[in-house]
PDB file of C-alpha atoms in Angstrom:
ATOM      1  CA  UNK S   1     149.662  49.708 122.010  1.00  0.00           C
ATOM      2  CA  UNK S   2     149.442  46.760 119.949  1.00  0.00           C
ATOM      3  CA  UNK S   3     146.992  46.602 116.482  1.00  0.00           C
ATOM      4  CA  UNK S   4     144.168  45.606 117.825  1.00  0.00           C
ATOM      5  CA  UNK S   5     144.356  47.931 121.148  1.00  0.00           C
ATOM      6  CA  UNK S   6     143.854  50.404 118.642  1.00  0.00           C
ATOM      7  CA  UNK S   7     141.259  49.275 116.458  1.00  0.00           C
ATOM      8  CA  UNK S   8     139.391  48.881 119.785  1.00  0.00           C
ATOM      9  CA  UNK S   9     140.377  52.892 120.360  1.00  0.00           C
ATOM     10  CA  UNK S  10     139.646  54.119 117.073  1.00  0.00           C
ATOM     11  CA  UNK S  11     136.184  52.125 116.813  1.00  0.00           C
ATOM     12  CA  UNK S  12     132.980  54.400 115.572  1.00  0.00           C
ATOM     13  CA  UNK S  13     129.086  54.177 116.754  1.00  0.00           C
ATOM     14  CA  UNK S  14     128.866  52.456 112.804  1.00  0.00           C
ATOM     15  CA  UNK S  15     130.645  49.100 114.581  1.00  0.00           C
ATOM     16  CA  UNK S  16     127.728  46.922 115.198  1.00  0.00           C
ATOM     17  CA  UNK S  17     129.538  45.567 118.574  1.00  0.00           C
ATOM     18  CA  UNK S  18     129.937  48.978 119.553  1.00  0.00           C
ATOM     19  CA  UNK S  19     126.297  49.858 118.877  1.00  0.00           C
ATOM     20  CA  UNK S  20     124.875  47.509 120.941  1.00  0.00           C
ATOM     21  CA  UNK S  21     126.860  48.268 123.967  1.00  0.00           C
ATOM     22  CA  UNK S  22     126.005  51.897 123.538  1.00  0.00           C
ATOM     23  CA  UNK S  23     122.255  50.835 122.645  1.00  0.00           C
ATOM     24  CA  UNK S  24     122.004  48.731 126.206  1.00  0.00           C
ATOM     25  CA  UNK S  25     121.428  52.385 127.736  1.00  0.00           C
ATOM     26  CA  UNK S  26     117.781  52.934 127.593  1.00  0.00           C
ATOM     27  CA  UNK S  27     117.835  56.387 127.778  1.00  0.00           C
ATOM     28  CA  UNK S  28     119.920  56.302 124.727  1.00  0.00           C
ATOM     29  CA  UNK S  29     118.084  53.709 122.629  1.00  0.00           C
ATOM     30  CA  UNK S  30     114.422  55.507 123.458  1.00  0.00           C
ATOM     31  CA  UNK S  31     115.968  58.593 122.431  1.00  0.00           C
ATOM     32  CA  UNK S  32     117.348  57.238 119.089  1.00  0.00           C
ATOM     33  CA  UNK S  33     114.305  55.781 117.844  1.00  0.00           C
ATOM     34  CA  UNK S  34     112.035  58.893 118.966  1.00  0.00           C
ATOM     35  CA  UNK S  35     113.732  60.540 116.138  1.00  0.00           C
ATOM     36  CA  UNK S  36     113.129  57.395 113.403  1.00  0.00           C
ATOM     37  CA  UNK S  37     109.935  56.586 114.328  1.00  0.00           C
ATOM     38  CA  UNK S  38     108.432  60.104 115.018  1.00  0.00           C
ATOM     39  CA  UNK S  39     107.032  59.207 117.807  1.00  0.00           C
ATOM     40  CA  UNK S  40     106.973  60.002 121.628  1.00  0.00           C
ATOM     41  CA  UNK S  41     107.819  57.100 123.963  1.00  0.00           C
ATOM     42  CA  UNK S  42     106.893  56.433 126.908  1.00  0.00           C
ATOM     43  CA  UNK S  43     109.035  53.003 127.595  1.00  0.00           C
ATOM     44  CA  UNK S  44     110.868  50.096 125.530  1.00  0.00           C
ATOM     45  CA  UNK S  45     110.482  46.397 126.987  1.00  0.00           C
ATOM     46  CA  UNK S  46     113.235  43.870 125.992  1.00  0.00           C
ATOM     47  CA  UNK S  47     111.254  40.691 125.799  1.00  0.00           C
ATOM     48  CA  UNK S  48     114.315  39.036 125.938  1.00  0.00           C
ATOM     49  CA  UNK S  49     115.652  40.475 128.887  1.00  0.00           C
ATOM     50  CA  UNK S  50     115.120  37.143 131.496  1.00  0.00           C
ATOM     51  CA  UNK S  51     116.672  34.973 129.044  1.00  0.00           C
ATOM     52  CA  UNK S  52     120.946  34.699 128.431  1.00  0.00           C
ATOM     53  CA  UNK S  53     122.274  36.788 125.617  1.00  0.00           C
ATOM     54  CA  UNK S  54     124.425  35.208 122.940  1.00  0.00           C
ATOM     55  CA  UNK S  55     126.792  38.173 122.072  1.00  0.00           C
ATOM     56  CA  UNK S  56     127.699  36.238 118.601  1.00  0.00           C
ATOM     57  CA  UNK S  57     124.020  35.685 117.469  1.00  0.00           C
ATOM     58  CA  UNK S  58     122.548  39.047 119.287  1.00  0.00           C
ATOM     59  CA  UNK S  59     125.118  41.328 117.837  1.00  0.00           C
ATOM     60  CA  UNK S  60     123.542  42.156 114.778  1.00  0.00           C
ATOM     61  CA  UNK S  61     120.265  43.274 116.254  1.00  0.00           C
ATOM     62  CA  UNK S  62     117.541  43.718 118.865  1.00  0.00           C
ATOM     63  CA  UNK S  63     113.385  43.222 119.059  1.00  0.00           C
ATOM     64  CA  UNK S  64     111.821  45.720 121.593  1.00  0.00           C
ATOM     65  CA  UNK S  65     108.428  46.566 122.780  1.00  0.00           C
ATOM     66  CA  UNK S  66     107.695  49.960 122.145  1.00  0.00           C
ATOM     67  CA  UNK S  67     104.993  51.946 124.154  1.00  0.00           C
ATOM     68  CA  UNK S  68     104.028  55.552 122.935  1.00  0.00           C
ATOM     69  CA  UNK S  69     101.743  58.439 123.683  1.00  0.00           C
ATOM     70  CA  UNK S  70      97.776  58.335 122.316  1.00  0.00           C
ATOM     71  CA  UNK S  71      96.422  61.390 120.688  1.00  0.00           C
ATOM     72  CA  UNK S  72      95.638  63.597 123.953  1.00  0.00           C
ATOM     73  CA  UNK S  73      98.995  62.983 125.550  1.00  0.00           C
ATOM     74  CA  UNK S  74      97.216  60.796 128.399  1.00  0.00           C
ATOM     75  CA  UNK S  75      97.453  57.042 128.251  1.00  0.00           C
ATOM     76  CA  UNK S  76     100.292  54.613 126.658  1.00  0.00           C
ATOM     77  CA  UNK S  77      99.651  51.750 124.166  1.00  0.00           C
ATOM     78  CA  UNK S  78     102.217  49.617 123.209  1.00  0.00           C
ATOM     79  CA  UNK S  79     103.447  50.453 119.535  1.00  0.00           C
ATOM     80  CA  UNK S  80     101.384  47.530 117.353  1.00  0.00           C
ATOM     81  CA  UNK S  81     103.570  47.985 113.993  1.00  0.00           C
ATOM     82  CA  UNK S  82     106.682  45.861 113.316  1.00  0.00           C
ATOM     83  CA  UNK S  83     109.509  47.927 112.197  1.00  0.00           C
ATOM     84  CA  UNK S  84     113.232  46.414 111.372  1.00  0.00           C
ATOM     85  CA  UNK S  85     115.804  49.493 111.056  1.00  0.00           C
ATOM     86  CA  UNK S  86     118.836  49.084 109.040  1.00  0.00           C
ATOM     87  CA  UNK S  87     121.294  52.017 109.593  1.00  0.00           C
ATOM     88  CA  UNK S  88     123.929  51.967 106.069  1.00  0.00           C
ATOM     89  CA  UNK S  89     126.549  54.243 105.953  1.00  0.00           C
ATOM     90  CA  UNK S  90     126.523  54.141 102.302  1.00  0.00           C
ATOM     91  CA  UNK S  91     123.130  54.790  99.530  1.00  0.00           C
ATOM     92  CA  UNK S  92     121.782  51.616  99.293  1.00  0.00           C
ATOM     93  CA  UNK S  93     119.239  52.662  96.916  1.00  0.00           C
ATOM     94  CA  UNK S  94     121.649  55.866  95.463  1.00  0.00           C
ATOM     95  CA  UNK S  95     118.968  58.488  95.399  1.00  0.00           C
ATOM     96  CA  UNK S  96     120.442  60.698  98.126  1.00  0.00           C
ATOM     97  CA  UNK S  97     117.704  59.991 100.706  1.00  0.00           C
ATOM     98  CA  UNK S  98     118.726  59.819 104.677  1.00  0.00           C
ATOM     99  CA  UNK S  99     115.356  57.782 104.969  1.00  0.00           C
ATOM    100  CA  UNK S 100     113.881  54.823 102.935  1.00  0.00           C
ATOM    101  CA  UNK S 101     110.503  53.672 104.446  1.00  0.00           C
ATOM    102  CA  UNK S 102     109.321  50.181 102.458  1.00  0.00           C
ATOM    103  CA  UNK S 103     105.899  48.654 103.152  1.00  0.00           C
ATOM    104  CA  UNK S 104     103.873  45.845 101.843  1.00  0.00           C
ATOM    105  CA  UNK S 105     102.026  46.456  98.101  1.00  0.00           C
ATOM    106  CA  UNK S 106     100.530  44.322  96.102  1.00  0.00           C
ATOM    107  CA  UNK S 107     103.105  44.382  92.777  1.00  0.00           C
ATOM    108  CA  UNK S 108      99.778  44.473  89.978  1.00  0.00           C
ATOM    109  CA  UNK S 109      98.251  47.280  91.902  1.00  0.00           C
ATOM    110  CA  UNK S 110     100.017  49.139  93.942  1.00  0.00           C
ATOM    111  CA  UNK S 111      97.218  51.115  95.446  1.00  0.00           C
ATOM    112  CA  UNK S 112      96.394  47.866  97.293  1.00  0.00           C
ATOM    113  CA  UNK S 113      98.094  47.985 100.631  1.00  0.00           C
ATOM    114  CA  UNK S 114      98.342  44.657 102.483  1.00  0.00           C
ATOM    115  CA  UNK S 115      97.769  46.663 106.258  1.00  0.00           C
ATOM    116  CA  UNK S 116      99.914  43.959 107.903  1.00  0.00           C
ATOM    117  CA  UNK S 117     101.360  46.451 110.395  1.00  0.00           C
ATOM    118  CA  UNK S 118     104.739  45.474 109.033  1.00  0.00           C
ATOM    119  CA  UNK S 119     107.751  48.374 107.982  1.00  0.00           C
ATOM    120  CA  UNK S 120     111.557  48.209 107.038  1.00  0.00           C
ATOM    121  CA  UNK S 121     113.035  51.688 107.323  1.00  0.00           C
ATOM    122  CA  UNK S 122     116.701  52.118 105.502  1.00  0.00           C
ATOM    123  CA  UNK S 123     119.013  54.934 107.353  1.00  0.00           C
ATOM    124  CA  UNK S 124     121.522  56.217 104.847  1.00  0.00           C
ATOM    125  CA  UNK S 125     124.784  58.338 106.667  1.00  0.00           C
ATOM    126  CA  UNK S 126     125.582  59.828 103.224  1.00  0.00           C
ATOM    127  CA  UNK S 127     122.128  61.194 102.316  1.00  0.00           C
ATOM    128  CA  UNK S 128     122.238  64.385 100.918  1.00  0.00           C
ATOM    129  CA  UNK S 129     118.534  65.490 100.417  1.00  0.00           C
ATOM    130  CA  UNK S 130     116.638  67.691 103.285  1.00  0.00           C
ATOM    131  CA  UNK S 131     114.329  65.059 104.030  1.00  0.00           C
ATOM    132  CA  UNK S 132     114.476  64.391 107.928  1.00  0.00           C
ATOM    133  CA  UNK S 133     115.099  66.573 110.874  1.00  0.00           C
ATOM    134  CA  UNK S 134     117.923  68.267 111.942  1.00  0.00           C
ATOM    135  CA  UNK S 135     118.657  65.814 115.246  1.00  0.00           C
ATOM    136  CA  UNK S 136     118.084  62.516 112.821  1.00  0.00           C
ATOM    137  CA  UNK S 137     120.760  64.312 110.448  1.00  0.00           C
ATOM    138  CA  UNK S 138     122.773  65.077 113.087  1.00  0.00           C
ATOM    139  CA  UNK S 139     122.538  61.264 114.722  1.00  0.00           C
ATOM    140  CA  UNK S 140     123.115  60.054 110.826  1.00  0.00           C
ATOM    141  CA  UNK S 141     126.357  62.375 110.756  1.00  0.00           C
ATOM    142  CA  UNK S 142     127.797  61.183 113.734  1.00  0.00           C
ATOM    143  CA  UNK S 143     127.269  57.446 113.101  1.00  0.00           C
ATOM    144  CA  UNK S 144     129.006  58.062 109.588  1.00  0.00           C
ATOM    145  CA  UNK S 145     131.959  59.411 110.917  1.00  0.00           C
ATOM    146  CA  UNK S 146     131.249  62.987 110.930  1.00  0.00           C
ATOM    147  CA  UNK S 147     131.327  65.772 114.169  1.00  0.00           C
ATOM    148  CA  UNK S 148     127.885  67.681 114.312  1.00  0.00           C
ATOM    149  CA  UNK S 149     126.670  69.681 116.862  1.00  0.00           C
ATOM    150  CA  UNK S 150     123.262  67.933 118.561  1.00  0.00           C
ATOM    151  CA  UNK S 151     122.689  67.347 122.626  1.00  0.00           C
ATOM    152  CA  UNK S 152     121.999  64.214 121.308  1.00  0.00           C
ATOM    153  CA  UNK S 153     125.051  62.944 119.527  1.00  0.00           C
ATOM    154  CA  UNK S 154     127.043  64.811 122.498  1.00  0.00           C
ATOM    155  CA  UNK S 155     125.360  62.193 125.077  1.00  0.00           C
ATOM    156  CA  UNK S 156     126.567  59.316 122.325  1.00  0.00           C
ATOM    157  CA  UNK S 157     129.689  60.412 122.196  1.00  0.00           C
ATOM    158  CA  UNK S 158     129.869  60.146 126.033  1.00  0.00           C
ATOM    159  CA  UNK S 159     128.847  56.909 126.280  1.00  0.00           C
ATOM    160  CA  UNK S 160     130.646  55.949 123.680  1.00  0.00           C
ATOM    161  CA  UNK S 161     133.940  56.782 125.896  1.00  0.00           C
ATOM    162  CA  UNK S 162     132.652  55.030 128.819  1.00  0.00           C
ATOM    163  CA  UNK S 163     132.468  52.023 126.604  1.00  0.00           C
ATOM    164  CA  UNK S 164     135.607  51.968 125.955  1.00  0.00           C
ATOM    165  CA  UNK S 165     136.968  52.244 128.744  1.00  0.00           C
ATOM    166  CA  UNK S 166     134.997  48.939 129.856  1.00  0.00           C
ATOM    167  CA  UNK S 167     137.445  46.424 130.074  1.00  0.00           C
ATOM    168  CA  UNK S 168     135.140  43.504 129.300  1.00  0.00           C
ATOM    169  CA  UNK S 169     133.726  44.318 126.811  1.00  0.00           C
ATOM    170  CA  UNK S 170     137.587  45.689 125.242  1.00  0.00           C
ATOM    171  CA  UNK S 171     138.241  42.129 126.039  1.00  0.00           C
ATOM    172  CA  UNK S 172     135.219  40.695 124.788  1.00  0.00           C
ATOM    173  CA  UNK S 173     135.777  42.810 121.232  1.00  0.00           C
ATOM    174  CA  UNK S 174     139.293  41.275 121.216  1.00  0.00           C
ATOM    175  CA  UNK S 175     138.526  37.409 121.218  1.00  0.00           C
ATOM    176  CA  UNK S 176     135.800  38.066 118.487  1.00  0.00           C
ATOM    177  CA  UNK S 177     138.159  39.992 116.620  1.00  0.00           C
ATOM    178  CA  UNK S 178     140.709  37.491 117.071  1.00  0.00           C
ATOM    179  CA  UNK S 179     137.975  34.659 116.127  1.00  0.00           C
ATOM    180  CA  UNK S 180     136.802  36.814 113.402  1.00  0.00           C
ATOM    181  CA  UNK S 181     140.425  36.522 111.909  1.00  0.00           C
ATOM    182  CA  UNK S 182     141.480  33.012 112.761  1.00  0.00           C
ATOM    183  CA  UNK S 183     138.213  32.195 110.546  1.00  0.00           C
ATOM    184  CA  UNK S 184     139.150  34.554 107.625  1.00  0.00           C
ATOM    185  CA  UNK S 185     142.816  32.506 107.967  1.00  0.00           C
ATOM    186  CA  UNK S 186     141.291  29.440 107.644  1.00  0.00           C
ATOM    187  CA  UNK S 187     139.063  30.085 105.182  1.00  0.00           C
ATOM    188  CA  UNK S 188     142.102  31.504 102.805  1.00  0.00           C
ATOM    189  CA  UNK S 189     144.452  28.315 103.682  1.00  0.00           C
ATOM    190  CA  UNK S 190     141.309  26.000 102.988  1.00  0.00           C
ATOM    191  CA  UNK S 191     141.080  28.339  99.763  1.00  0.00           C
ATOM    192  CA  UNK S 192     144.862  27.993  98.650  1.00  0.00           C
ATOM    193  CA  UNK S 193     144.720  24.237  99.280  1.00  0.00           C
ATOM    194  CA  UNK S 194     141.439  24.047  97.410  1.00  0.00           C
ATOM    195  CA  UNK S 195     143.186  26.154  94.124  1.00  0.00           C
ATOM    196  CA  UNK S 196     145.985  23.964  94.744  1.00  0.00           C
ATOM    197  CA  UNK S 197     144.557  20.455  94.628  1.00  0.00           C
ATOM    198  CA  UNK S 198     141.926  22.131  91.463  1.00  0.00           C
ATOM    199  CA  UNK S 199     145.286  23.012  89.767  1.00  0.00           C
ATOM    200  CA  UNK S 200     147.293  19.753  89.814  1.00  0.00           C
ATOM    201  CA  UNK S 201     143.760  18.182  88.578  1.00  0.00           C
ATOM    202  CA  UNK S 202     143.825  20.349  85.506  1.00  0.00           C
ATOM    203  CA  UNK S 203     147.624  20.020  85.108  1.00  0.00           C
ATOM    204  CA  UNK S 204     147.258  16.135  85.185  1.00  0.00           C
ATOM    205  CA  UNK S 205     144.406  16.284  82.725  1.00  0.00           C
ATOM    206  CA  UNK S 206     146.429  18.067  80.183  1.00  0.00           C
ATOM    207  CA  UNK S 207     149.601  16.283  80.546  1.00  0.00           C
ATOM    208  CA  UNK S 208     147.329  13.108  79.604  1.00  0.00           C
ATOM    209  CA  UNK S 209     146.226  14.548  76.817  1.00  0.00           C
ATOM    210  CA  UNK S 210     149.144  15.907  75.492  1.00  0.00           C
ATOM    211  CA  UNK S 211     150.947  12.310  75.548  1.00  0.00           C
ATOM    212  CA  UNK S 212     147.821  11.084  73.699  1.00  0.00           C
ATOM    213  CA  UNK S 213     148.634  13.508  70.769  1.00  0.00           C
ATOM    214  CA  UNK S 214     152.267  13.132  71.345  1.00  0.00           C
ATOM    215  CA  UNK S 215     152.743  16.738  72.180  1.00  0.00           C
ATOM    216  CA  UNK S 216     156.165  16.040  73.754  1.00  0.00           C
ATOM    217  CA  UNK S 217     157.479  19.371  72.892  1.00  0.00           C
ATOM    218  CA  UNK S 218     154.580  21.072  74.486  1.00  0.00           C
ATOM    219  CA  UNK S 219     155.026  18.742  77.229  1.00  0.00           C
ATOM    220  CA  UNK S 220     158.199  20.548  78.738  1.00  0.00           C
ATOM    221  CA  UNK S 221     157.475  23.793  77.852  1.00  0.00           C
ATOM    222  CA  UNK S 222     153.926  23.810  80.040  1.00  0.00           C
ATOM    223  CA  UNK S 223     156.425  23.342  83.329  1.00  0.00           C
ATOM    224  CA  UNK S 224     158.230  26.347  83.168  1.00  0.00           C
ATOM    225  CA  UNK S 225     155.729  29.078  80.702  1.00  0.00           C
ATOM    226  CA  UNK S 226     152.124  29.759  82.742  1.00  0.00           C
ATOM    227  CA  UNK S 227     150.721  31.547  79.697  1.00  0.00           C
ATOM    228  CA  UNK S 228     151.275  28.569  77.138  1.00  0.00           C
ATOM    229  CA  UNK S 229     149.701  26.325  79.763  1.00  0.00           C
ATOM    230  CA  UNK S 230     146.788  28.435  80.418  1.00  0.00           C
ATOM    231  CA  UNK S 231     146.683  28.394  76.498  1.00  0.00           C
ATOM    232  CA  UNK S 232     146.391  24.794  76.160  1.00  0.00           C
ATOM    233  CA  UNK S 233     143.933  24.034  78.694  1.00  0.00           C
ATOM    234  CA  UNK S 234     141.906  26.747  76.656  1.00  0.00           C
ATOM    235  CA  UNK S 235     142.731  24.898  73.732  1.00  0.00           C
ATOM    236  CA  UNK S 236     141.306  21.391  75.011  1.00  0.00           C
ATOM    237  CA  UNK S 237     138.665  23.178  77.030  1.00  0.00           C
ATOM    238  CA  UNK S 238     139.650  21.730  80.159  1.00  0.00           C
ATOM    239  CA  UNK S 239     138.600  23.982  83.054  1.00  0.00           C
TER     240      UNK S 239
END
């Protein structure tokens, strides 16, 4: 099994490719965001659904219709607030929170609300407080890494090896992975060359300006000692 068969094998529900396969489920996804919104759902509507999915642009995230429950447990509405959910597995904001709910305020007073229907709620793995449920901990847990117990997380972890035993989307993973690191390559090489051509630049500005001062001794030394030559172009403030 090469490297990257592996890193395919070894991949966690925090790998945003991974996610989203695992998301696609509705089950799964309705399930998910029962627990972070609170709320009891009756369906989720991907608006997007009838149109072609770019896997490099979608990957990062996904806008569904929510519809949930009135008061008396009769009729559905569909969910009017905006919420964009950003699952860390690190503090963000360091305070040992699982949750971070942030809504509009006016900054002079902040008992002025704006009431724009709009929410970003922050998901921390490594909270450490006892400020959400046991199933959202659990969920949390599991996404960082961890092994809890939760009928939830068990039906992830399913899924998760059915996904991986997709050979598609293995596939799929593998060419972005691939892409992901032909790009990093470049991006050094273009980097090196960049240094390099910055770095005979310098070198030709000093050796101009040490003939000009008739610095011959210094001259031949620069070629061969790094640290007097980093002196010197200290010296004539050449950066």
């Amino acid at each position: 099994m090469n490297h990257t068969e592996r890193s395919w094998e070894n991949l966690g529900l925090s790998n945003d490719f991974l996610f989203g396969k695992v998301m696609r489920k509705p089950e799964l996804c309705k399930e998910m965001l029962e627990l972070i919104l609170e709320v009891e759902i009756e369906r989720l509507e991907f608006p997007e659904a009838q149109k072609s999915i770019d896997e490099e642009k979608d990957a990062k995230g996904v806008r569904l219709d929510v519809y949930v429950k009135n008061g008396n447990g009769e009729a559905y509405w569909e969910l009017k607030r905006s919420y964009v959910i950003f699952i860390c597995t690190f503090d963000l904001f360091g305070k040992g929170l699982h949750r971070y709910t942030f809504e509009n305020v006016c900054l002079e007073d902040k008992k002025i609300r704006l009431n724009d229907g709009t929410a970003k709620i922050f998901l921390n793995t490594e909270g450490t407080a006892e400020d959400v449920g046991r199933d959202l901990k659990a969920f949390l847990d599991y996404v960082g890494g961890r092994e809890p117990e939760s009928g939830f997380v068990k039906k992830l972890e399913e899924e998760v090896k059915r996904a991986k035993k997709n050979r598609e989307w293995r596939r799929e993973y593998m060419t972005l992975l691939m892409r992901d690191r032909e790009n990093l390559e470049r991006g050094l090489k273009q980097g090196i060359e960049q240094g390099i051509e910055q770095g005979e630049e310098r070198l030709a500005v000093l050796t101009k300006r040490l003939l000009q001062d008739k610095r011959y001794d210094a001259l031949e030394r620069i070629s061969e000692d790094k640290g007097y030559r980093q002196k010197l172009y200290e010296e004539y403030h050449i950066i």
